[in-house]
Amino acid sequence: MTSRGKRPVEVEDESDDEDARDDRNELPREAPKAQAKAALGFKKKLKPDNVILASIREFSEASKKATVETRTLAELNLSHACKEVVDLSTTDVLSEIEKTILHIAQSILNGKGFGYNIPARSSANQLYVPELDRIVLKDKATFRPFANMSSVRKTAITTRILQLVHQLCQKRIHVTKRDLFYTDVKLFVEQTQSDSVLDDVSCMLGCTRSSLNVVASEKGVVVGRLIFVEDGDTIDCTKMGVGGKAIPPNIDKVKDFVSDALFILLVEKDAAFMRLAEDRFYNRFPCVIITAKGQPDVATRLFLKKMKTDLKIPVLGLVDSDPYGLKILSVYLSGSKNMSYDSSNLTTPDIKWLGVRPTDLDKYKIPEQCRLPMTEQDIKTGKDLLEEDFIKKDPNWIKELELMVKTKEKAEIQALSSFGFQYLSEVYLPLKIQQRDWI
Amino acid sequence: MTSRGKRPVEVEDESDDEDARDDRNELPREAPKAQAKAALGFKKKLKPDNVILASIREFSEASKKATVETRTLAELNLSHACKEVVDLSTTDVLSEIEKTILHIAQSILNGKGFGYNIPARSSANQLYVPELDRIVLKDKATFRPFANMSSVRKTAITTRILQLVHQLCQKRIHVTKRDLFYTDVKLFVEQTQSDSVLDDVSCMLGCTRSSLNVVASEKGVVVGRLIFVEDGDTIDCTKMGVGGKAIPPNIDKVKDFVSDALFILLVEKDAAFMRLAEDRFYNRFPCVIITAKGQPDVATRLFLKKMKTDLKIPVLGLVDSDPYGLKILSVYLSGSKNMSYDSSNLTTPDIKWLGVRPTDLDKYKIPEQCRLPMTEQDIKTGKDLLEEDFIKKDPNWIKELELMVKTKEKAEIQALSSFGFQYLSEVYLPLKIQQRDWI
């Protein structure tokens, strides 16, 4: 990437230099001088790429060394008190199911009747473990007897789901929750019923939902310095054009991550993803760029987690400067409450908040007209977030969020376009990396 | 794919044969016999793959010969009366913009003032052309003078958009509508304003929005027997695992389609896409599988159109059996009203309706409990669709839709899962192809 089209000092002159012309166009007509100065100021701060690269490489190496394997409940002597699920091989899932059924046969023969021990998934049974930086389930469980008016249906559904999952694993195929529902609409009646029992089953067997071969539909995409094997196909994400590679719904078909990337850039929106992919940002600064196009879906979260675990490189988050952007970061970081039993496989701890941060708005002189006033709801959400553990554990995050709530201003990543369409990839991000400006 | 796990006659016996066991599991507990018979019946109808392939190959060849290039308004002597936009090279767009500006300078010098001739995009100015099977704009245009209180702002915005687009084309980069908006929030105030003027500009210059290098964010995916070049990278869609390749937002970066596919399978939902991708359906029946995951986005429609035009193979549509599924087909077929000026580039005429069709529900004995009652809204939408041109032009489509409205029953593609998770890829689709059962 050259520094073409970035010489605002020439804004007023009539030079025939195309770049200068570009540039004049590129800056909003209103008060071009001021805007130009701002853009130029940061442009000037940029050191040569090799210097910037050295800076990030050092950080990357450090975090590689520093990376501790995801800690387990056992290490914290919490395994007795807490419930977490793990990824199980298809064979293990099969035997877990068979064990469960044999156990029940036993219990029937012993006259103890037919029923399941189902871990409670209610928020009352949830716990945030700071050492793990994620939400886990406490060990409360309830017995679900067949010989009981109130639970007979649920027990039948549970048995049916166990049978269907057993079949999926035997066939080594994956289906969606919707497919599962349709195999026995008469029994399930509503998908919510088969869905919730599916979660029960995955808790009961102590394995992730994807180990059960029931997958969520994907919407995430990935591009950059990453090669991996998907269902036998070798995927080179540096050769995925500008659209990128669609992240597969079944993570267990993904393996053998190979990468020379120095960091993973986690992007909230596909517009920013598109800009970076088209500018081949990952070739200037070796990285992997990933987005779930908004609210993170399970497939993308599993993919990010696996990537981070295998490659051991830092993850830098680029989200809008609003409470929603922070919520999105938090889902990647510490998981969503309703999947808490699966948090260890879905959450990626230690994601750095690169931007766009509330302090960036002034620091990068984002024009007033590109900042949006926060709605009442925004402000409320922001204040609620101040109570969340993932914010509270870092004073810098608190500072930023407090500033947001105080100024009542928010800004989207695209607000950077006010300095030029490629400002994000050519100035903002390189400078962020050079200055290691993340928290 | 073998015929494993499909011998319902063995449902009741205790055979140790794993397939039979699978199979018993695979069928809903309720009235397995009946369900089993149904499944078996259609399974039996299936001829060997080479026979099925011969059938589709013949059809594919025929449609290749038959394929007429998309007809133009000129061919119909309508060009004087109708307005349509075409794909222009970046260089042509640049000169179009420069011409427009020169023309204005001229008009100012001649004392005729500063303004633009903007084609009207209101539905009053829209026309469905049966010969083209798509909606086009009539030639009504309005003058947008600068020296007029009511239009001065819009004229300024128009000029600014022209300037920004000129810059995009000079730099050969692509941005989203959102990026465009943020380059001058103070002038545009709301994105709806820059968006609508952007459409004006593309009408005025007579080129597609993507020729203006302003692109929509993509959400479609493609997989199967297709190789193409995207921004210099060669993409082999047979090696895209189960997740498939994300369809790029900027179609002009896509070229050199190569394929030995016999047909394109257009799928409404990603669940069905996932099933077919995992089963590598495209290797058993050479095809390209594409989905926009619901409502078709511009990028996916452009990609489908380009694929159909270049490969000249039939497109078979697989959508839910409800009015929404038909609406989705119609968007691919004849476009949406608000983009009618761009219809020739966005619409793919002659998409066959393969299924799931209302007549399939009984024909394939979809169990009652897997059919859903249509809501009042569904029924109303269905009745409205009966008035739509794309339905009225084919008696078979009318018949199907009338049946839907009469029975007040709808069904999703996944309803086929009631016969087994792989029924779609192993029985339903092969039989459809063998019997050329589409309209």
Short mmCIF file of N, CA and C in Angstrom, two decimals, chain A residues 251-386:
data_model
loop_
_atom_site.label_atom_id
_atom_site.label_comp_id
_atom_site.label_asym_id
_atom_site.label_seq_id
_atom_site.Cartn_x
_atom_site.Cartn_y
_atom_site.Cartn_z
N ILE A 251 -17.42 -27.07 13.47
CA ILE A 251 -16.03 -26.79 13.79
C ILE A 251 -15.19 -28.07 13.82
N ASP A 252 -15.81 -29.20 14.11
CA ASP A 252 -15.00 -30.43 14.23
C ASP A 252 -14.49 -30.90 12.88
N LYS A 253 -14.93 -30.25 11.80
CA LYS A 253 -14.39 -30.58 10.48
C LYS A 253 -13.20 -29.69 10.15
N VAL A 254 -12.88 -28.78 11.08
CA VAL A 254 -11.78 -27.83 10.85
C VAL A 254 -10.56 -28.26 11.64
N LYS A 255 -9.38 -28.35 10.96
CA LYS A 255 -8.18 -28.68 11.71
C LYS A 255 -6.93 -28.16 11.01
N ASP A 256 -5.77 -28.43 11.63
CA ASP A 256 -4.47 -28.10 11.05
C ASP A 256 -4.32 -26.63 10.69
N PHE A 257 -4.54 -25.73 11.65
CA PHE A 257 -4.31 -24.31 11.42
C PHE A 257 -2.81 -24.07 11.21
N VAL A 258 -2.46 -23.42 10.11
CA VAL A 258 -1.09 -22.98 9.88
C VAL A 258 -1.13 -21.50 9.55
N SER A 259 -0.25 -20.71 10.18
CA SER A 259 -0.32 -19.27 9.96
C SER A 259 0.98 -18.56 10.34
N ASP A 260 1.33 -17.54 9.59
CA ASP A 260 2.48 -16.69 9.96
C ASP A 260 1.95 -15.34 10.44
N ALA A 261 0.68 -15.29 10.78
CA ALA A 261 0.06 -14.04 11.23
C ALA A 261 0.63 -13.63 12.59
N LEU A 262 0.71 -12.33 12.81
CA LEU A 262 1.19 -11.81 14.09
C LEU A 262 0.03 -11.55 15.04
N PHE A 263 -1.15 -11.42 14.49
CA PHE A 263 -2.32 -11.18 15.34
C PHE A 263 -3.60 -11.51 14.58
N ILE A 264 -4.68 -11.65 15.33
CA ILE A 264 -6.01 -11.86 14.75
C ILE A 264 -6.79 -10.57 14.91
N LEU A 265 -7.34 -10.06 13.81
CA LEU A 265 -8.13 -8.84 13.87
C LEU A 265 -9.61 -9.23 13.84
N LEU A 266 -10.28 -9.03 14.98
CA LEU A 266 -11.68 -9.38 15.11
C LEU A 266 -12.53 -8.15 14.80
N VAL A 267 -13.29 -8.19 13.71
CA VAL A 267 -14.00 -7.02 13.24
C VAL A 267 -15.51 -7.20 13.46
N GLU A 268 -16.18 -6.13 13.94
CA GLU A 268 -17.62 -6.26 14.21
C GLU A 268 -18.42 -6.34 12.94
N LYS A 269 -18.11 -5.47 11.96
CA LYS A 269 -19.01 -5.31 10.81
C LYS A 269 -18.35 -5.77 9.52
N ASP A 270 -19.19 -6.18 8.56
CA ASP A 270 -18.61 -6.67 7.31
C ASP A 270 -18.15 -5.53 6.41
N ALA A 271 -18.64 -4.32 6.64
CA ALA A 271 -18.16 -3.19 5.82
C ALA A 271 -16.66 -3.00 6.06
N ALA A 272 -16.26 -2.99 7.34
CA ALA A 272 -14.84 -2.85 7.67
C ALA A 272 -14.06 -4.06 7.16
N PHE A 273 -14.65 -5.23 7.31
CA PHE A 273 -14.01 -6.46 6.82
C PHE A 273 -13.72 -6.32 5.32
N MET A 274 -14.71 -5.82 4.59
CA MET A 274 -14.59 -5.69 3.13
C MET A 274 -13.45 -4.74 2.77
N ARG A 275 -13.43 -3.58 3.47
CA ARG A 275 -12.37 -2.59 3.23
C ARG A 275 -10.99 -3.24 3.40
N LEU A 276 -10.81 -3.97 4.53
CA LEU A 276 -9.51 -4.56 4.85
C LEU A 276 -9.17 -5.68 3.88
N ALA A 277 -10.20 -6.45 3.48
CA ALA A 277 -9.95 -7.56 2.54
C ALA A 277 -9.55 -6.99 1.18
N GLU A 278 -10.27 -5.96 0.71
CA GLU A 278 -9.96 -5.41 -0.61
C GLU A 278 -8.57 -4.77 -0.61
N ASP A 279 -8.20 -4.11 0.48
CA ASP A 279 -6.87 -3.49 0.56
C ASP A 279 -5.80 -4.52 0.89
N ARG A 280 -6.21 -5.80 1.04
CA ARG A 280 -5.25 -6.87 1.40
C ARG A 280 -4.39 -6.43 2.58
N PHE A 281 -5.05 -5.86 3.57
CA PHE A 281 -4.38 -5.37 4.78
C PHE A 281 -3.47 -6.44 5.38
N TYR A 282 -3.93 -7.71 5.30
CA TYR A 282 -3.20 -8.81 5.94
C TYR A 282 -1.86 -9.10 5.28
N ASN A 283 -1.65 -8.58 4.07
CA ASN A 283 -0.34 -8.77 3.44
C ASN A 283 0.63 -7.69 3.88
N ARG A 284 0.11 -6.51 4.25
CA ARG A 284 0.98 -5.45 4.75
C ARG A 284 1.35 -5.73 6.20
N PHE A 285 0.36 -6.14 6.97
CA PHE A 285 0.58 -6.51 8.38
C PHE A 285 0.04 -7.92 8.59
N PRO A 286 0.92 -8.94 8.57
CA PRO A 286 0.46 -10.33 8.59
C PRO A 286 -0.56 -10.58 9.71
N CYS A 287 -1.79 -10.88 9.32
CA CYS A 287 -2.83 -11.11 10.32
C CYS A 287 -3.94 -11.95 9.71
N VAL A 288 -4.85 -12.40 10.57
CA VAL A 288 -6.06 -13.07 10.13
C VAL A 288 -7.22 -12.15 10.47
N ILE A 289 -8.10 -11.90 9.50
CA ILE A 289 -9.23 -11.00 9.74
C ILE A 289 -10.51 -11.83 9.77
N ILE A 290 -11.30 -11.66 10.83
CA ILE A 290 -12.51 -12.47 11.00
C ILE A 290 -13.66 -11.60 11.44
N THR A 291 -14.86 -11.89 10.94
CA THR A 291 -16.05 -11.17 11.38
C THR A 291 -17.26 -12.09 11.39
N ALA A 292 -18.18 -11.85 12.32
CA ALA A 292 -19.45 -12.58 12.35
C ALA A 292 -20.57 -11.72 11.78
N LYS A 293 -20.20 -10.58 11.19
CA LYS A 293 -21.19 -9.65 10.64
C LYS A 293 -22.25 -9.29 11.67
N GLY A 294 -21.81 -8.73 12.78
CA GLY A 294 -22.74 -8.33 13.83
C GLY A 294 -22.69 -9.29 15.01
N GLN A 295 -23.86 -9.59 15.54
CA GLN A 295 -23.96 -10.47 16.71
C GLN A 295 -23.21 -11.78 16.44
N PRO A 296 -22.26 -12.15 17.31
CA PRO A 296 -21.46 -13.36 17.06
C PRO A 296 -22.30 -14.63 17.08
N ASP A 297 -22.14 -15.46 16.07
CA ASP A 297 -22.83 -16.75 16.05
C ASP A 297 -21.89 -17.81 16.61
N VAL A 298 -22.47 -18.94 17.00
CA VAL A 298 -21.69 -20.00 17.66
C VAL A 298 -20.52 -20.45 16.78
N ALA A 299 -20.79 -20.64 15.48
CA ALA A 299 -19.74 -21.15 14.59
C ALA A 299 -18.51 -20.23 14.59
N THR A 300 -18.76 -18.91 14.51
CA THR A 300 -17.65 -17.96 14.47
C THR A 300 -16.91 -17.95 15.80
N ARG A 301 -17.66 -18.05 16.91
CA ARG A 301 -17.02 -18.04 18.23
C ARG A 301 -16.14 -19.28 18.41
N LEU A 302 -16.64 -20.43 17.96
CA LEU A 302 -15.84 -21.66 18.05
C LEU A 302 -14.59 -21.55 17.20
N PHE A 303 -14.74 -20.94 16.01
CA PHE A 303 -13.62 -20.82 15.08
C PHE A 303 -12.55 -19.91 15.67
N LEU A 304 -12.99 -18.77 16.22
CA LEU A 304 -12.04 -17.83 16.83
C LEU A 304 -11.29 -18.49 17.97
N LYS A 305 -12.06 -19.17 18.84
CA LYS A 305 -11.45 -19.83 20.00
C LYS A 305 -10.39 -20.84 19.56
N LYS A 306 -10.75 -21.65 18.56
CA LYS A 306 -9.83 -22.68 18.08
C LYS A 306 -8.57 -22.04 17.49
N MET A 307 -8.79 -20.96 16.74
CA MET A 307 -7.67 -20.27 16.09
C MET A 307 -6.72 -19.73 17.16
N LYS A 308 -7.30 -19.04 18.14
CA LYS A 308 -6.50 -18.43 19.22
C LYS A 308 -5.75 -19.51 20.00
N THR A 309 -6.43 -20.63 20.27
CA THR A 309 -5.81 -21.70 21.06
C THR A 309 -4.65 -22.33 20.30
N ASP A 310 -4.85 -22.58 19.01
CA ASP A 310 -3.82 -23.26 18.22
C ASP A 310 -2.67 -22.33 17.84
N LEU A 311 -3.00 -21.09 17.45
CA LEU A 311 -1.96 -20.19 16.94
C LEU A 311 -1.30 -19.38 18.06
N LYS A 312 -2.01 -19.24 19.18
CA LYS A 312 -1.46 -18.51 20.33
C LYS A 312 -0.99 -17.11 19.97
N ILE A 313 -1.75 -16.40 19.14
CA ILE A 313 -1.42 -15.02 18.81
C ILE A 313 -2.51 -14.11 19.38
N PRO A 314 -2.16 -12.83 19.63
CA PRO A 314 -3.14 -11.94 20.25
C PRO A 314 -4.35 -11.68 19.35
N VAL A 315 -5.49 -11.41 19.98
CA VAL A 315 -6.71 -11.05 19.26
C VAL A 315 -7.01 -9.58 19.54
N LEU A 316 -7.10 -8.77 18.48
CA LEU A 316 -7.41 -7.35 18.62
C LEU A 316 -8.82 -7.10 18.11
N GLY A 317 -9.64 -6.47 18.93
CA GLY A 317 -11.04 -6.26 18.60
C GLY A 317 -11.30 -4.87 18.01
N LEU A 318 -11.95 -4.82 16.86
CA LEU A 318 -12.33 -3.55 16.23
C LEU A 318 -13.85 -3.49 16.14
N VAL A 319 -14.46 -2.70 17.02
CA VAL A 319 -15.93 -2.62 17.07
C VAL A 319 -16.36 -1.16 17.10
N ASP A 320 -17.66 -0.93 16.87
CA ASP A 320 -18.18 0.42 16.97
C ASP A 320 -17.97 0.95 18.39
N SER A 321 -17.86 2.28 18.51
CA SER A 321 -17.74 2.87 19.84
C SER A 321 -19.13 3.14 20.40
N ASP A 322 -19.81 2.05 20.76
CA ASP A 322 -21.13 2.16 21.42
C ASP A 322 -21.33 0.92 22.30
N PRO A 323 -22.36 0.96 23.18
CA PRO A 323 -22.54 -0.17 24.10
C PRO A 323 -22.71 -1.50 23.35
N TYR A 324 -23.34 -1.44 22.19
CA TYR A 324 -23.58 -2.66 21.42
C TYR A 324 -22.25 -3.29 21.00
N GLY A 325 -21.31 -2.43 20.58
CA GLY A 325 -20.00 -2.93 20.19
C GLY A 325 -19.32 -3.65 21.36
N LEU A 326 -19.47 -3.08 22.57
CA LEU A 326 -18.89 -3.70 23.76
C LEU A 326 -19.59 -5.01 24.08
N LYS A 327 -20.92 -5.03 23.90
CA LYS A 327 -21.68 -6.27 24.16
C LYS A 327 -21.14 -7.37 23.26
N ILE A 328 -20.88 -7.03 22.00
CA ILE A 328 -20.37 -8.01 21.05
C ILE A 328 -19.01 -8.54 21.53
N LEU A 329 -18.14 -7.63 21.95
CA LEU A 329 -16.85 -8.06 22.49
C LEU A 329 -17.06 -9.01 23.67
N SER A 330 -18.04 -8.67 24.51
CA SER A 330 -18.25 -9.47 25.73
C SER A 330 -18.71 -10.89 25.39
N VAL A 331 -19.50 -11.02 24.31
CA VAL A 331 -19.96 -12.36 23.94
C VAL A 331 -18.76 -13.22 23.52
N TYR A 332 -17.84 -12.62 22.77
CA TYR A 332 -16.62 -13.36 22.40
C TYR A 332 -15.80 -13.66 23.65
N LEU A 333 -15.75 -12.69 24.56
CA LEU A 333 -14.88 -12.78 25.73
C LEU A 333 -15.40 -13.76 26.77
N SER A 334 -16.61 -13.54 27.24
CA SER A 334 -17.07 -14.32 28.39
C SER A 334 -18.38 -15.05 28.14
N GLY A 335 -18.84 -15.04 26.89
CA GLY A 335 -19.98 -15.89 26.55
C GLY A 335 -21.32 -15.28 26.88
N SER A 336 -22.35 -15.91 26.34
CA SER A 336 -23.71 -15.47 26.62
C SER A 336 -24.30 -16.39 27.68
N LYS A 337 -25.17 -15.81 28.51
CA LYS A 337 -25.67 -16.55 29.69
C LYS A 337 -26.33 -17.87 29.32
N ASN A 338 -27.10 -17.89 28.22
CA ASN A 338 -27.90 -19.10 27.96
C ASN A 338 -27.04 -20.26 27.43
N MET A 339 -25.76 -19.99 27.15
CA MET A 339 -24.89 -21.10 26.72
C MET A 339 -23.76 -21.29 27.72
N SER A 340 -23.98 -20.82 28.96
CA SER A 340 -22.87 -20.73 29.91
C SER A 340 -22.20 -22.08 30.15
N TYR A 341 -22.99 -23.17 30.08
CA TYR A 341 -22.41 -24.49 30.34
C TYR A 341 -21.35 -24.84 29.29
N ASP A 342 -21.39 -24.11 28.16
CA ASP A 342 -20.48 -24.40 27.05
C ASP A 342 -19.40 -23.33 26.94
N SER A 343 -19.28 -22.50 28.01
CA SER A 343 -18.48 -21.27 27.86
C SER A 343 -17.02 -21.55 27.52
N SER A 344 -16.45 -22.64 28.08
CA SER A 344 -15.01 -22.84 27.88
C SER A 344 -14.67 -23.05 26.41
N ASN A 345 -15.63 -23.58 25.64
CA ASN A 345 -15.34 -23.83 24.23
C ASN A 345 -15.74 -22.66 23.34
N LEU A 346 -16.58 -21.78 23.88
CA LEU A 346 -17.10 -20.69 23.05
C LEU A 346 -16.39 -19.36 23.31
N THR A 347 -15.73 -19.26 24.45
CA THR A 347 -15.18 -17.95 24.81
C THR A 347 -13.68 -17.87 24.55
N THR A 348 -13.25 -16.71 24.08
CA THR A 348 -11.85 -16.42 23.83
C THR A 348 -11.40 -15.37 24.83
N PRO A 349 -10.71 -15.78 25.90
CA PRO A 349 -10.30 -14.79 26.89
C PRO A 349 -9.23 -13.86 26.32
N ASP A 350 -9.00 -12.75 27.00
CA ASP A 350 -7.90 -11.86 26.66
C ASP A 350 -7.98 -11.32 25.23
N ILE A 351 -9.16 -10.84 24.81
CA ILE A 351 -9.26 -10.09 23.56
C ILE A 351 -8.96 -8.64 23.88
N LYS A 352 -8.01 -8.04 23.14
CA LYS A 352 -7.67 -6.64 23.39
C LYS A 352 -8.70 -5.74 22.68
N TRP A 353 -9.09 -4.66 23.35
CA TRP A 353 -10.01 -3.69 22.79
C TRP A 353 -9.18 -2.63 22.06
N LEU A 354 -9.05 -2.81 20.74
CA LEU A 354 -8.21 -1.90 19.95
C LEU A 354 -8.96 -0.60 19.67
N GLY A 355 -10.17 -0.73 19.23
CA GLY A 355 -10.98 0.45 18.94
C GLY A 355 -12.28 0.03 18.29
N VAL A 356 -13.10 0.95 17.83
CA VAL A 356 -12.99 2.37 18.03
C VAL A 356 -13.40 2.68 19.47
N ARG A 357 -12.49 3.24 20.26
CA ARG A 357 -12.76 3.48 21.67
C ARG A 357 -13.22 4.92 21.88
N PRO A 358 -14.05 5.13 22.91
CA PRO A 358 -14.55 6.49 23.17
C PRO A 358 -13.44 7.54 23.17
N THR A 359 -12.23 7.19 23.69
CA THR A 359 -11.15 8.19 23.70
C THR A 359 -10.63 8.47 22.29
N ASP A 360 -10.87 7.52 21.36
CA ASP A 360 -10.41 7.74 19.98
C ASP A 360 -11.14 8.90 19.32
N LEU A 361 -12.40 9.10 19.73
CA LEU A 361 -13.20 10.13 19.06
C LEU A 361 -12.50 11.48 19.08
N ASP A 362 -12.01 11.86 20.25
CA ASP A 362 -11.27 13.13 20.32
C ASP A 362 -9.85 12.96 19.80
N LYS A 363 -9.21 11.86 20.23
CA LYS A 363 -7.81 11.64 19.87
C LYS A 363 -7.64 11.69 18.35
N TYR A 364 -8.57 11.07 17.62
CA TYR A 364 -8.46 11.05 16.16
C TYR A 364 -9.33 12.13 15.52
N LYS A 365 -9.79 13.07 16.37
CA LYS A 365 -10.54 14.23 15.88
C LYS A 365 -11.68 13.84 14.94
N ILE A 366 -12.45 12.80 15.32
CA ILE A 366 -13.62 12.42 14.53
C ILE A 366 -14.56 13.63 14.48
N PRO A 367 -14.91 14.13 13.28
CA PRO A 367 -15.75 15.32 13.17
C PRO A 367 -17.05 15.17 13.96
N GLU A 368 -17.49 16.26 14.54
CA GLU A 368 -18.72 16.26 15.33
C GLU A 368 -19.86 15.57 14.58
N GLN A 369 -20.01 15.93 13.28
CA GLN A 369 -21.19 15.44 12.54
C GLN A 369 -21.13 13.93 12.30
N CYS A 370 -19.97 13.32 12.55
CA CYS A 370 -19.87 11.87 12.37
C CYS A 370 -20.10 11.13 13.68
N ARG A 371 -20.26 11.89 14.77
CA ARG A 371 -20.58 11.26 16.05
C ARG A 371 -22.09 11.27 16.20
N LEU A 372 -22.62 10.22 16.80
CA LEU A 372 -24.07 10.14 16.96
C LEU A 372 -24.42 10.26 18.43
N PRO A 373 -25.51 10.95 18.76
CA PRO A 373 -25.94 11.02 20.16
C PRO A 373 -26.45 9.66 20.62
N MET A 374 -26.11 9.26 21.84
CA MET A 374 -26.60 7.99 22.36
C MET A 374 -28.08 8.11 22.73
N THR A 375 -28.86 7.06 22.45
CA THR A 375 -30.27 7.07 22.83
C THR A 375 -30.36 6.77 24.33
N GLU A 376 -31.55 6.99 24.89
CA GLU A 376 -31.77 6.65 26.30
C GLU A 376 -31.38 5.19 26.54
N GLN A 377 -31.82 4.33 25.63
CA GLN A 377 -31.55 2.89 25.75
C GLN A 377 -30.03 2.66 25.75
N ASP A 378 -29.35 3.33 24.82
CA ASP A 378 -27.89 3.19 24.75
C ASP A 378 -27.27 3.50 26.10
N ILE A 379 -27.68 4.65 26.67
CA ILE A 379 -27.08 5.10 27.92
C ILE A 379 -27.37 4.09 29.03
N LYS A 380 -28.61 3.59 29.05
CA LYS A 380 -28.96 2.59 30.07
C LYS A 380 -28.07 1.36 29.90
N THR A 381 -27.99 0.85 28.66
CA THR A 381 -27.16 -0.33 28.39
C THR A 381 -25.73 -0.07 28.83
N GLY A 382 -25.23 1.13 28.52
CA GLY A 382 -23.87 1.48 28.90
C GLY A 382 -23.68 1.40 30.40
N LYS A 383 -24.66 1.96 31.14
CA LYS A 383 -24.55 1.95 32.60
C LYS A 383 -24.61 0.52 33.13
N ASP A 384 -25.49 -0.30 32.54
CA ASP A 384 -25.56 -1.71 32.96
C ASP A 384 -24.21 -2.39 32.74
N LEU A 385 -23.59 -2.09 31.59
CA LEU A 385 -22.31 -2.74 31.27
C LEU A 385 -21.26 -2.44 32.34
N LEU A 386 -21.36 -1.22 32.92
CA LEU A 386 -20.39 -0.85 33.96
C LEU A 386 -20.43 -1.84 35.13
#
